[in-house]
Amino acid sequence: MVTGAIKNKVDKIWDDMAAGGVTNPLTVIEQLTYLMFIRSLDEKELETEAFENMTGSQMEHIFPASAVGQSMRWSKFKDKDASTIYETMSQRVFPAIKKMKNGHLPDFDATGEMQPVIEGDDENGDKTAFARYMEDAMFLIPTPQVLQKVITGLDDLYEHDITDMDMQGDLYEYMLGKLSTAGRNGQFRTPRHIIKMMVELIQPTPDDEICDPACGTAGFLVAAAESIREHYESTMTEEQWKKYESTAFTGFDTDRTMLRISAMNLMQHSISNPEIDYKDSVSKQNEISGKYSIILANPPFKGTVDTESINDNLKAVTNTKKTELLFLALFLRMLRKGGQCACIVPDGVLFGSSKAHLQIRKEIVENHQLRAVISMPSGVFKPYAGVSTAILVFTKTGAGGTEDVWFYDMKADGFSLDDKRSEIKENDIPDILARFHHLEGEKERERTEQSFFVPKSEIVENGYDLSINKYKKVEYQAVEYEPTEVILGKIDALEAEIQQELGALKELLKQDK
């Protein structure tokens, strides 16, 4: 858990960056990500050296054995003077991690020229997901003094406050929470408690292959990993752990900065080599079909893509350029039969009357199993946006299966629905999870309650409309008012009282004179 003391230390690092002119939160996180990655490389090297000393065996190393190579290690440069740290970082360490290959950093010759890594024949080698997207990264910490302060602050956090990988993940989540502006094409960060709720709706296992085709900072993948560890850590096999550390989690994005951050986020949560790739998920470059058992996502809203680039098999399901509809078709394609999806959609997807809207809703209802529609209040995504959204939960069957669809009208998520998003007592999330996982108790609920079932036949009759207001019944209670003459009498009495008080006030003012 990130305590107040840790938050104060992170905020101090943040302030040091801002004082140096680095004020964009995304840039701050990206630059801190580089430093955290660089430190993690040295941590791995220290573990390797300790194992070698204990066993006498020889292992491969990340850093070159030369004096220059060893000078690039965090533990070697962190206590140097500011100018030396800055020169080492900007001239050696940062350029080296951009060329990291096969788990090795390149060396430098006597003239300072970088030497290529020669281990391995593969062009990409076995680069980590983070290292793969470093080629166009830029080192933007402006001065030696700022860099020294940041390194000292981070080192203090790691030495005294971060005791395990869970804490590293919490720290990273706290930093990501400082992202408060929407990205392009309607992208914005999904609140962590909403992500965790969606993960618990699906309940992933160690045998699942989980994908977020619009992963952003990898919040859904991290939450899925945390859920698996929480429920299965003590029983997981060696094979399941190997899968957990690599192929169990896949994320795609078209923003290379986000790819770097998401890879680091997963690495901070014990997933050493996640499948994080640059991919326009709805384009022709993505042909993945029937691969994943779980998809968790909050795809971009409001965006459109070039018609020529859209994969034809998506247009066959819903002929549109709207990303929120194309992604639903994509989820169905990428899931294997029996695979589950929980995704966030804008309200317009639920009731839009265009042919494309009708096509995708009909596809899910008729050819697969729509299980739940959870309507969320519009303030859930503030301060990013005030858009009204819902969560769809469905299973890919390819053979229908929708019978009764469960609707829930979320009114509170544990936080105020204004821009401040302060913590409050009212929270429907525990109730949503309890009811969803015990649907047998929902059969008799009335349409006036917060959750209820709607039969497929009624949804079809209503043009596959999935908005909860289409089916929810509102009870109107008669309110009895006092007779008009009684109300007027009370107004007269109140007016007389006011006049009396005004008279008394005027008398007091005369006495003061």
PDB file of N, CA, C and O in Angstrom, residues 375 407-411 435 446-454 458 462 465-476:
ATOM      1  N   SER A 375     -24.793  -0.406 -16.339  1.00  0.00           N
ATOM      2  CA  SER A 375     -24.808   1.019 -16.658  1.00  0.00           C
ATOM      3  C   SER A 375     -24.075   1.788 -15.569  1.00  0.00           C
ATOM      4  O   SER A 375     -24.338   1.610 -14.383  1.00  0.00           O
ATOM      5  N   PHE A 407     -29.242  -6.774 -16.223  1.00  0.00           N
ATOM      6  CA  PHE A 407     -28.981  -5.337 -16.226  1.00  0.00           C
ATOM      7  C   PHE A 407     -28.767  -4.852 -14.796  1.00  0.00           C
ATOM      8  O   PHE A 407     -29.456  -5.300 -13.870  1.00  0.00           O
ATOM      9  N   TYR A 408     -27.822  -3.934 -14.630  1.00  0.00           N
ATOM     10  CA  TYR A 408     -27.595  -3.328 -13.307  1.00  0.00           C
ATOM     11  C   TYR A 408     -27.415  -1.824 -13.504  1.00  0.00           C
ATOM     12  O   TYR A 408     -26.666  -1.382 -14.372  1.00  0.00           O
ATOM     13  N   ASP A 409     -28.089  -1.050 -12.670  1.00  0.00           N
ATOM     14  CA  ASP A 409     -28.024   0.404 -12.726  1.00  0.00           C
ATOM     15  C   ASP A 409     -27.102   0.901 -11.611  1.00  0.00           C
ATOM     16  O   ASP A 409     -27.536   1.122 -10.487  1.00  0.00           O
ATOM     17  N   MET A 410     -25.809   1.052 -11.934  1.00  0.00           N
ATOM     18  CA  MET A 410     -24.861   1.546 -10.935  1.00  0.00           C
ATOM     19  C   MET A 410     -25.116   3.034 -10.681  1.00  0.00           C
ATOM     20  O   MET A 410     -25.124   3.838 -11.601  1.00  0.00           O
ATOM     21  N   LYS A 411     -25.281   3.368  -9.408  1.00  0.00           N
ATOM     22  CA  LYS A 411     -25.514   4.769  -9.042  1.00  0.00           C
ATOM     23  C   LYS A 411     -24.312   5.392  -8.350  1.00  0.00           C
ATOM     24  O   LYS A 411     -24.155   6.615  -8.344  1.00  0.00           O
ATOM     25  N   ARG A 435     -24.090  -9.922  -6.768  1.00  0.00           N
ATOM     26  CA  ARG A 435     -25.272 -10.312  -7.547  1.00  0.00           C
ATOM     27  C   ARG A 435     -24.887 -11.043  -8.831  1.00  0.00           C
ATOM     28  O   ARG A 435     -25.525 -12.028  -9.207  1.00  0.00           O
ATOM     29  N   GLU A 446     -37.877  -7.234  -9.518  1.00  0.00           N
ATOM     30  CA  GLU A 446     -38.772  -6.403 -10.317  1.00  0.00           C
ATOM     31  C   GLU A 446     -37.959  -5.388 -11.121  1.00  0.00           C
ATOM     32  O   GLU A 446     -36.822  -5.065 -10.786  1.00  0.00           O
ATOM     33  N   ARG A 447     -38.569  -4.859 -12.164  1.00  0.00           N
ATOM     34  CA  ARG A 447     -37.888  -3.878 -13.008  1.00  0.00           C
ATOM     35  C   ARG A 447     -37.680  -2.542 -12.288  1.00  0.00           C
ATOM     36  O   ARG A 447     -36.977  -1.659 -12.796  1.00  0.00           O
ATOM     37  N   THR A 448     -38.284  -2.382 -11.132  1.00  0.00           N
ATOM     38  CA  THR A 448     -38.106  -1.158 -10.359  1.00  0.00           C
ATOM     39  C   THR A 448     -36.854  -1.217  -9.486  1.00  0.00           C
ATOM     40  O   THR A 448     -36.451  -0.210  -8.898  1.00  0.00           O
ATOM     41  N   GLU A 449     -36.238  -2.394  -9.396  1.00  0.00           N
ATOM     42  CA  GLU A 449     -35.057  -2.543  -8.544  1.00  0.00           C
ATOM     43  C   GLU A 449     -33.794  -2.157  -9.309  1.00  0.00           C
ATOM     44  O   GLU A 449     -33.824  -1.876 -10.507  1.00  0.00           O
ATOM     45  N   GLN A 450     -32.651  -2.195  -8.593  1.00  0.00           N
ATOM     46  CA  GLN A 450     -31.399  -1.738  -9.187  1.00  0.00           C
ATOM     47  C   GLN A 450     -30.858  -2.719 -10.227  1.00  0.00           C
ATOM     48  O   GLN A 450     -30.120  -2.329 -11.128  1.00  0.00           O
ATOM     49  N   SER A 451     -31.219  -3.986 -10.101  1.00  0.00           N
ATOM     50  CA  SER A 451     -30.816  -4.970 -11.105  1.00  0.00           C
ATOM     51  C   SER A 451     -31.998  -5.870 -11.425  1.00  0.00           C
ATOM     52  O   SER A 451     -32.881  -6.077 -10.594  1.00  0.00           O
ATOM     53  N   PHE A 452     -31.979  -6.414 -12.656  1.00  0.00           N
ATOM     54  CA  PHE A 452     -33.083  -7.272 -13.077  1.00  0.00           C
ATOM     55  C   PHE A 452     -32.695  -7.961 -14.381  1.00  0.00           C
ATOM     56  O   PHE A 452     -31.738  -7.564 -15.063  1.00  0.00           O
ATOM     57  N   PHE A 453     -33.427  -8.999 -14.725  1.00  0.00           N
ATOM     58  CA  PHE A 453     -33.243  -9.710 -15.990  1.00  0.00           C
ATOM     59  C   PHE A 453     -34.210  -9.186 -17.053  1.00  0.00           C
ATOM     60  O   PHE A 453     -35.346  -8.802 -16.740  1.00  0.00           O
ATOM     61  N   VAL A 454     -33.756  -9.195 -18.308  1.00  0.00           N
ATOM     62  CA  VAL A 454     -34.623  -8.902 -19.445  1.00  0.00           C
ATOM     63  C   VAL A 454     -34.480 -10.060 -20.428  1.00  0.00           C
ATOM     64  O   VAL A 454     -33.357 -10.403 -20.817  1.00  0.00           O
ATOM     65  N   GLU A 458     -37.575  -9.805 -25.612  1.00  0.00           N
ATOM     66  CA  GLU A 458     -37.949  -8.402 -25.429  1.00  0.00           C
ATOM     67  C   GLU A 458     -36.873  -7.476 -26.012  1.00  0.00           C
ATOM     68  O   GLU A 458     -37.191  -6.430 -26.581  1.00  0.00           O
ATOM     69  N   ASN A 462     -37.275  -4.745 -29.213  1.00  0.00           N
ATOM     70  CA  ASN A 462     -36.894  -3.341 -29.080  1.00  0.00           C
ATOM     71  C   ASN A 462     -35.682  -2.980 -29.935  1.00  0.00           C
ATOM     72  O   ASN A 462     -34.932  -2.054 -29.611  1.00  0.00           O
ATOM     73  N   ASP A 465     -32.037  -2.854 -28.498  1.00  0.00           N
ATOM     74  CA  ASP A 465     -31.679  -1.740 -27.619  1.00  0.00           C
ATOM     75  C   ASP A 465     -31.199  -2.307 -26.277  1.00  0.00           C
ATOM     76  O   ASP A 465     -31.875  -3.120 -25.661  1.00  0.00           O
ATOM     77  N   LEU A 466     -30.019  -1.858 -25.817  1.00  0.00           N
ATOM     78  CA  LEU A 466     -29.438  -2.374 -24.571  1.00  0.00           C
ATOM     79  C   LEU A 466     -29.346  -1.315 -23.484  1.00  0.00           C
ATOM     80  O   LEU A 466     -28.672  -1.526 -22.471  1.00  0.00           O
ATOM     81  N   SER A 467     -30.001  -0.177 -23.674  1.00  0.00           N
ATOM     82  CA  SER A 467     -29.978   0.861 -22.640  1.00  0.00           C
ATOM     83  C   SER A 467     -30.929   0.467 -21.512  1.00  0.00           C
ATOM     84  O   SER A 467     -32.061   0.040 -21.747  1.00  0.00           O
ATOM     85  N   ILE A 468     -30.480   0.605 -20.286  1.00  0.00           N
ATOM     86  CA  ILE A 468     -31.254   0.144 -19.143  1.00  0.00           C
ATOM     87  C   ILE A 468     -32.568   0.903 -19.002  1.00  0.00           C
ATOM     88  O   ILE A 468     -33.580   0.344 -18.557  1.00  0.00           O
ATOM     89  N   ASN A 469     -32.593   2.175 -19.422  1.00  0.00           N
ATOM     90  CA  ASN A 469     -33.816   2.969 -19.282  1.00  0.00           C
ATOM     91  C   ASN A 469     -34.942   2.453 -20.173  1.00  0.00           C
ATOM     92  O   ASN A 469     -36.113   2.784 -19.951  1.00  0.00           O
ATOM     93  N   LYS A 470     -34.587   1.655 -21.162  1.00  0.00           N
ATOM     94  CA  LYS A 470     -35.609   1.083 -22.042  1.00  0.00           C
ATOM     95  C   LYS A 470     -36.444   0.050 -21.296  1.00  0.00           C
ATOM     96  O   LYS A 470     -37.612  -0.204 -21.655  1.00  0.00           O
ATOM     97  N   TYR A 471     -35.876  -0.543 -20.272  1.00  0.00           N
ATOM     98  CA  TYR A 471     -36.535  -1.662 -19.590  1.00  0.00           C
ATOM     99  C   TYR A 471     -36.853  -1.389 -18.120  1.00  0.00           C
ATOM    100  O   TYR A 471     -37.696  -2.055 -17.543  1.00  0.00           O
ATOM    101  N   LYS A 472     -36.175  -0.411 -17.544  1.00  0.00           N
ATOM    102  CA  LYS A 472     -36.380  -0.121 -16.126  1.00  0.00           C
ATOM    103  C   LYS A 472     -37.726   0.570 -15.928  1.00  0.00           C
ATOM    104  O   LYS A 472     -38.108   1.459 -16.693  1.00  0.00           O
ATOM    105  N   LYS A 473     -38.455   0.146 -14.907  1.00  0.00           N
ATOM    106  CA  LYS A 473     -39.727   0.766 -14.579  1.00  0.00           C
ATOM    107  C   LYS A 473     -39.525   1.724 -13.406  1.00  0.00           C
ATOM    108  O   LYS A 473     -38.843   1.392 -12.434  1.00  0.00           O
ATOM    109  N   VAL A 474     -40.115   2.884 -13.532  1.00  0.00           N
ATOM    110  CA  VAL A 474     -39.990   3.898 -12.490  1.00  0.00           C
ATOM    111  C   VAL A 474     -41.308   3.982 -11.741  1.00  0.00           C
ATOM    112  O   VAL A 474     -42.372   4.083 -12.344  1.00  0.00           O
ATOM    113  N   GLU A 475     -41.252   3.901 -10.425  1.00  0.00           N
ATOM    114  CA  GLU A 475     -42.452   4.025  -9.598  1.00  0.00           C
ATOM    115  C   GLU A 475     -42.670   5.493  -9.254  1.00  0.00           C
ATOM    116  O   GLU A 475     -41.779   6.164  -8.725  1.00  0.00           O
ATOM    117  N   TYR A 476     -43.842   5.968  -9.587  1.00  0.00           N
ATOM    118  CA  TYR A 476     -44.192   7.348  -9.250  1.00  0.00           C
ATOM    119  C   TYR A 476     -45.081   7.328  -8.013  1.00  0.00           C
ATOM    120  O   TYR A 476     -46.132   6.677  -7.984  1.00  0.00           O
TER     121      TYR A 476
END
